[in-house]
Short mmCIF file of C-alpha atoms in Angstrom, two decimals:
data_model
loop_
_atom_site.label_atom_id
_atom_site.label_comp_id
_atom_site.label_asym_id
_atom_site.label_seq_id
_atom_site.Cartn_x
_atom_site.Cartn_y
_atom_site.Cartn_z
CA MET A 1 -25.55 10.33 23.36
CA GLU A 2 -26.99 6.84 23.26
CA LYS A 3 -30.21 8.01 21.64
CA SER A 4 -28.13 10.15 18.63
CA ASN A 5 -28.95 8.50 15.39
CA PRO A 6 -25.77 6.90 13.63
CA VAL A 7 -24.58 7.80 10.56
CA ARG A 8 -22.27 5.77 8.29
CA THR A 9 -19.90 8.32 6.92
CA PRO A 10 -18.57 11.49 8.97
CA GLN A 11 -19.25 13.80 6.00
CA ASP A 12 -22.14 13.75 3.45
CA ARG A 13 -21.25 14.05 0.02
CA THR A 14 -24.01 16.28 -0.74
CA GLN A 15 -23.13 18.66 1.89
CA ALA A 16 -19.29 18.82 1.92
CA ASP A 17 -19.42 22.80 1.78
CA GLN A 18 -20.13 24.33 5.27
CA SER A 19 -21.02 27.27 3.97
CA ASP A 20 -24.88 26.82 4.60
CA VAL A 21 -24.24 25.95 8.10
CA ARG A 22 -22.06 28.99 8.69
CA ARG A 23 -24.67 31.34 7.35
CA ARG A 24 -27.34 29.90 9.67
CA MET A 25 -25.22 30.03 12.67
CA GLU A 26 -24.27 33.74 11.64
CA ALA A 27 -27.94 34.34 11.24
CA ARG A 28 -28.51 32.70 14.76
CA ARG A 29 -26.02 35.01 16.54
CA ASP A 30 -27.13 38.16 14.82
CA HIS A 31 -30.66 37.67 16.34
CA GLY A 32 -28.90 36.98 19.55
CA GLN A 33 -29.12 33.02 19.29
CA GLY A 34 -25.48 32.27 18.91
CA THR A 35 -25.06 31.19 22.33
CA VAL A 36 -23.91 27.43 22.45
CA PRO A 37 -25.79 25.28 24.58
CA GLN A 38 -24.15 23.81 27.65
CA ARG A 39 -24.55 20.27 26.70
CA CYS A 40 -22.42 21.19 23.40
CA ARG A 41 -19.92 22.85 25.21
CA VAL A 42 -19.45 19.61 27.41
CA LEU A 43 -18.99 17.38 24.45
CA ASP A 44 -16.79 19.89 22.49
CA GLY A 45 -14.90 20.88 25.44
CA PRO A 46 -11.47 19.30 27.10
CA HIS A 47 -13.09 16.08 28.23
CA GLY A 48 -14.89 15.62 24.67
CA TRP A 49 -13.66 13.47 21.61
CA ASP A 50 -10.47 14.08 19.84
CA SER A 51 -10.83 14.59 15.81
CA THR A 52 -7.75 12.76 15.35
CA GLY A 53 -9.55 9.45 14.89
CA PRO A 54 -8.67 8.11 11.31
CA ARG A 55 -12.53 7.10 10.86
CA CYS A 56 -13.82 10.82 11.14
CA CYS A 57 -10.31 12.92 10.49
CA SER A 58 -11.63 14.91 7.37
CA GLY A 59 -15.36 15.13 8.49
CA SER A 60 -14.60 16.47 12.05
CA SER A 61 -11.96 19.11 11.09
CA LEU A 62 -13.90 20.72 8.24
CA PRO A 63 -16.42 22.47 10.52
CA VAL A 64 -13.29 23.97 12.15
CA ARG A 65 -12.53 26.02 9.05
CA GLY A 66 -15.89 27.67 9.12
CA GLY A 67 -14.66 29.73 12.23
CA PRO A 68 -15.77 29.75 15.95
CA VAL A 69 -19.46 29.83 15.48
CA PRO A 70 -20.35 26.74 13.34
CA HIS A 71 -17.44 24.82 14.51
CA THR A 72 -18.91 23.63 18.02
CA LEU A 73 -22.54 22.46 16.74
CA ALA A 74 -21.27 21.14 13.38
CA SER A 75 -18.15 19.18 14.54
CA THR A 76 -19.92 18.03 17.69
CA GLN A 77 -22.89 16.50 15.23
CA VAL A 78 -20.25 14.64 13.56
CA ARG A 79 -18.53 13.41 16.66
CA VAL A 80 -21.80 12.10 18.14
CA SER A 81 -23.43 10.56 15.23
CA LEU A 82 -20.37 8.78 14.09
CA HIS A 83 -18.93 7.74 17.56
CA THR A 84 -22.80 6.20 18.26
CA ARG A 85 -21.99 3.79 15.23
CA THR A 86 -18.32 3.26 15.80
CA LYS A 87 -17.83 3.38 19.57
CA THR A 88 -16.71 0.04 19.82
CA HIS A 89 -14.18 -0.15 16.86
CA GLY A 90 -10.79 -0.14 17.44
CA ILE A 91 -7.48 -0.29 15.45
CA GLU A 92 -5.75 -3.91 15.18
CA PHE A 93 -2.10 -4.50 14.78
CA TYR A 94 -0.41 -8.04 13.72
CA ALA A 95 1.86 -9.24 16.80
CA THR A 96 4.21 -9.90 14.05
CA SER A 97 4.51 -8.77 10.62
CA GLU A 98 6.87 -8.10 7.77
CA GLU A 99 5.03 -4.80 6.81
CA GLY A 100 7.24 -2.15 7.96
CA LEU A 101 6.43 1.63 7.79
CA GLN A 102 4.60 2.57 4.79
CA GLY A 103 2.58 5.62 4.17
CA TYR A 104 -0.12 6.87 1.88
CA SER A 105 -0.52 10.73 0.72
CA ASP A 106 -3.61 12.20 -0.93
CA ALA A 107 -5.28 15.38 -1.78
CA ASP A 108 -8.75 16.87 -2.66
CA TRP A 109 -8.04 19.68 -5.41
CA ALA A 110 -9.81 22.92 -4.60
CA GLY A 111 -12.32 21.03 -2.39
CA ASP A 112 -13.20 24.04 -0.69
CA VAL A 113 -15.51 25.73 -2.59
CA GLU A 114 -15.08 29.38 -0.89
CA THR A 115 -11.43 29.46 -0.78
CA ARG A 116 -10.47 26.81 -3.65
CA ARG A 117 -7.93 25.61 -1.42
CA SER A 118 -7.16 21.83 -1.44
CA THR A 119 -7.05 19.28 1.31
CA SER A 120 -3.89 17.33 2.12
CA GLY A 121 -4.12 13.88 4.11
CA TYR A 122 -1.86 11.20 4.69
CA ALA A 123 -1.94 7.75 6.93
CA PHE A 124 0.83 5.96 7.81
CA MET A 125 0.66 1.88 8.51
CA MET A 126 2.82 -0.35 10.54
CA ASN A 127 1.91 -4.02 11.41
CA GLY A 128 -1.28 -3.71 9.82
CA GLY A 129 -2.85 -0.66 11.82
CA CYS A 130 -2.67 2.92 11.29
CA ILE A 131 -0.05 4.84 13.59
CA SER A 132 -0.41 8.28 12.27
CA TRP A 133 -2.86 10.06 10.03
CA ARG A 134 -3.62 13.90 9.17
CA SER A 135 -6.33 15.75 7.30
CA LYS A 136 -5.42 19.74 6.73
CA LYS A 137 -6.26 22.48 4.20
CA GLN A 138 -3.42 23.74 2.62
CA ARG A 139 -1.70 27.06 2.99
CA THR A 140 -1.97 28.09 -0.99
CA VAL A 141 -4.21 27.64 -3.68
CA ALA A 142 -2.90 24.88 -6.08
CA LEU A 143 -3.41 25.39 -9.80
CA SER A 144 -3.74 21.83 -10.83
CA PRO A 145 -4.47 18.17 -9.22
CA THR A 146 -0.81 17.50 -9.47
CA GLU A 147 0.51 20.67 -7.47
CA ALA A 148 -2.10 19.93 -4.81
CA GLU A 149 -0.84 16.32 -4.65
CA TYR A 150 2.86 17.53 -4.70
CA MET A 151 2.36 19.85 -1.73
CA ALA A 152 0.33 16.95 0.13
CA LEU A 153 3.26 14.59 -0.66
CA THR A 154 5.70 16.95 0.78
CA GLU A 155 3.73 16.97 4.21
CA ALA A 156 3.59 13.32 4.23
CA THR A 157 7.52 13.06 3.60
CA GLN A 158 8.15 15.05 6.59
CA GLU A 159 5.72 12.92 8.56
CA ALA A 160 7.36 9.97 7.35
CA LEU A 161 11.06 11.38 8.48
CA TRP A 162 9.85 11.92 12.06
CA LEU A 163 8.40 8.42 12.21
CA LYS A 164 11.44 7.04 11.02
CA ALA A 165 13.71 8.52 13.48
CA PHE A 166 11.44 7.62 16.36
CA LEU A 167 11.56 3.86 15.04
CA CYS A 168 15.22 3.97 14.60
CA GLU A 169 15.28 4.88 18.15
CA LEU A 170 13.18 2.01 19.47
CA GLY A 171 15.32 -0.06 17.17
CA GLU A 172 12.69 -1.09 14.91
CA MET A 173 14.05 0.58 11.64
CA LYS A 174 17.51 0.81 10.34
CA SER A 175 18.95 4.26 9.60
CA ASP A 176 19.74 3.40 5.73
CA GLU A 177 16.06 2.19 5.19
CA ALA A 178 13.79 4.08 3.29
CA VAL A 179 10.09 4.68 3.95
CA LYS A 180 7.71 3.56 1.23
CA ILE A 181 4.86 6.38 0.54
CA TYR A 182 2.39 5.53 -2.25
CA GLU A 183 0.83 7.95 -4.21
CA SER A 184 -2.22 7.92 -7.03
CA ASN A 185 -1.08 10.81 -8.91
CA GLN A 186 1.74 10.00 -11.53
CA GLY A 187 2.36 13.77 -12.22
CA SER A 188 3.30 14.56 -8.59
CA MET A 189 5.58 11.67 -8.29
CA ALA A 190 7.44 13.02 -11.61
CA LEU A 191 8.02 16.00 -9.94
CA ALA A 192 9.38 14.84 -6.85
CA LYS A 193 11.61 12.48 -8.79
CA ASN A 194 12.80 15.35 -11.17
CA PRO A 195 15.47 17.41 -9.62
CA GLU A 196 15.73 19.85 -12.60
CA PHE A 197 14.03 23.51 -12.39
CA HIS A 198 11.11 23.47 -14.44
CA LYS A 199 8.70 26.40 -15.29
CA ARG A 200 5.68 24.30 -14.11
CA THR A 201 6.96 24.42 -10.51
CA LYS A 202 8.72 27.86 -10.20
CA HIS A 203 5.94 29.38 -8.64
CA ILE A 204 5.65 26.80 -5.86
CA ASP A 205 6.83 27.69 -2.56
CA ILE A 206 10.43 26.38 -1.92
CA ARG A 207 9.25 24.35 1.17
CA TYR A 208 7.39 21.89 -1.04
CA HIS A 209 10.45 20.75 -2.82
CA PHE A 210 11.72 19.35 0.44
CA VAL A 211 10.28 16.07 -0.85
CA ARG A 212 12.57 16.01 -4.00
CA GLU A 213 15.62 16.03 -1.60
CA LYS A 214 14.63 13.34 0.30
CA VAL A 215 13.64 11.06 -2.85
CA GLU A 216 17.33 11.66 -4.09
CA ASP A 217 18.72 11.01 -0.98
CA GLY A 218 16.89 7.59 -0.74
CA GLN A 219 15.12 8.38 2.46
CA VAL A 220 11.71 8.38 0.73
CA VAL A 221 10.58 5.81 -1.84
CA LEU A 222 7.61 6.65 -4.02
CA GLN A 223 5.38 3.89 -5.16
CA TYR A 224 2.15 4.37 -7.32
CA CYS A 225 -1.33 2.77 -6.22
CA SER A 226 -4.47 3.07 -7.78
CA THR A 227 -6.93 5.76 -6.52
CA LYS A 228 -9.31 2.73 -5.28
CA ASP A 229 -6.55 1.49 -3.17
CA MET A 230 -5.64 4.91 -1.75
CA LYS A 231 -6.23 4.78 1.98
CA ALA A 232 -5.50 8.46 2.73
CA ASP A 233 -8.68 9.07 0.41
CA LEU A 234 -10.88 8.96 3.50
CA MET A 235 -8.84 11.91 4.94
CA THR A 236 -9.30 14.37 2.31
CA LYS A 237 -12.79 14.34 1.03
CA PRO A 238 -16.62 13.01 1.58
CA ILE A 239 -16.95 9.50 -0.09
CA THR A 240 -19.79 6.90 -0.20
CA ALA A 241 -20.60 4.75 2.75
CA VAL A 242 -19.27 1.73 0.82
CA GLN A 243 -15.95 3.39 -0.09
CA PHE A 244 -15.75 4.53 4.06
CA ASP A 245 -16.54 0.85 5.19
CA SER A 246 -13.76 -0.38 2.92
CA LEU A 247 -10.86 2.50 3.72
CA ARG A 248 -11.51 1.98 7.32
CA SER A 249 -11.27 -1.85 7.46
CA LYS A 250 -7.78 -1.26 5.22
CA LEU A 251 -6.62 1.31 7.91
CA GLY A 252 -6.93 -1.41 10.22
CA ILE A 253 -10.08 -0.36 12.22
CA GLN A 254 -12.39 -3.09 12.89
CA ALA A 255 -15.30 -4.17 14.97
CA PRO A 256 -15.03 -6.35 18.02
CA SER A 257 -16.98 -9.31 15.95
CA THR A 258 -14.26 -8.95 13.24
CA ALA A 259 -11.34 -8.59 15.94
CA GLU A 260 -12.40 -12.24 17.25
CA SER A 261 -12.17 -14.03 13.73
CA SER A 262 -9.01 -11.73 12.55
CA PRO A 263 -5.29 -13.05 12.83
CA LYS A 264 -4.36 -10.13 14.46
CA LEU A 265 -3.69 -10.25 18.09
CA ASP A 266 -3.02 -6.82 19.43
CA LYS A 267 -5.68 -4.36 19.23
CA THR A 268 -5.66 -0.53 20.73
CA LEU A 269 -9.00 1.36 20.82
CA SER A 270 -9.26 4.32 18.53
#
């Protein structure tokens, strides 16, 4: 692993689709070369890295969608290459901070070129560090970017309520305190804030209208933020190295040299 070439991003923007990888691996399997080497089984086994790290969440989860054949080799390449470059990084938290629980929700509309399904992503911050994150392909095809963002927002709302309940038990939040979720799509925010039935949303699964109820109850507050400030963007799509480094830093993931000069005192390795 020490000799692996580091990469700056977990997912190449020019190779976002894994169909080529899948076809090559299936061809190897058809010719009797589909056996996974032992070294890859070890890296990707129970003692390997967890793909939940926010710095590689989207990139390492993508190969899994291709099935069992390309998953092991493709995801191992992502984990080895990125881990080599960021193995000393950690998530930093402020010892004291007025910033409470806040979330970021985003979606990559029709990002899967084969199924045309979108990818939902969210990241929740507290005391300057990321405490919860997820990247997942949506169950159904969204007909518009607004619809994709709306479905992603519902998943983020579910996580927000769970985190709130947990923090209330710890005495870190009040039961009547709302969780702020940042969203970069004005249309999805309008749908979530409008309780009236609308022909534009009648085809959307009932489960996704869950967010409307929570906004109306005051448990969740939606706040607009620009795309460039959307921290969950890292969870949904391939981005440039400059964007990746910027968002990684905003999520509280820092190198040791940065940590020494940072006002943050507590650090947890990612």
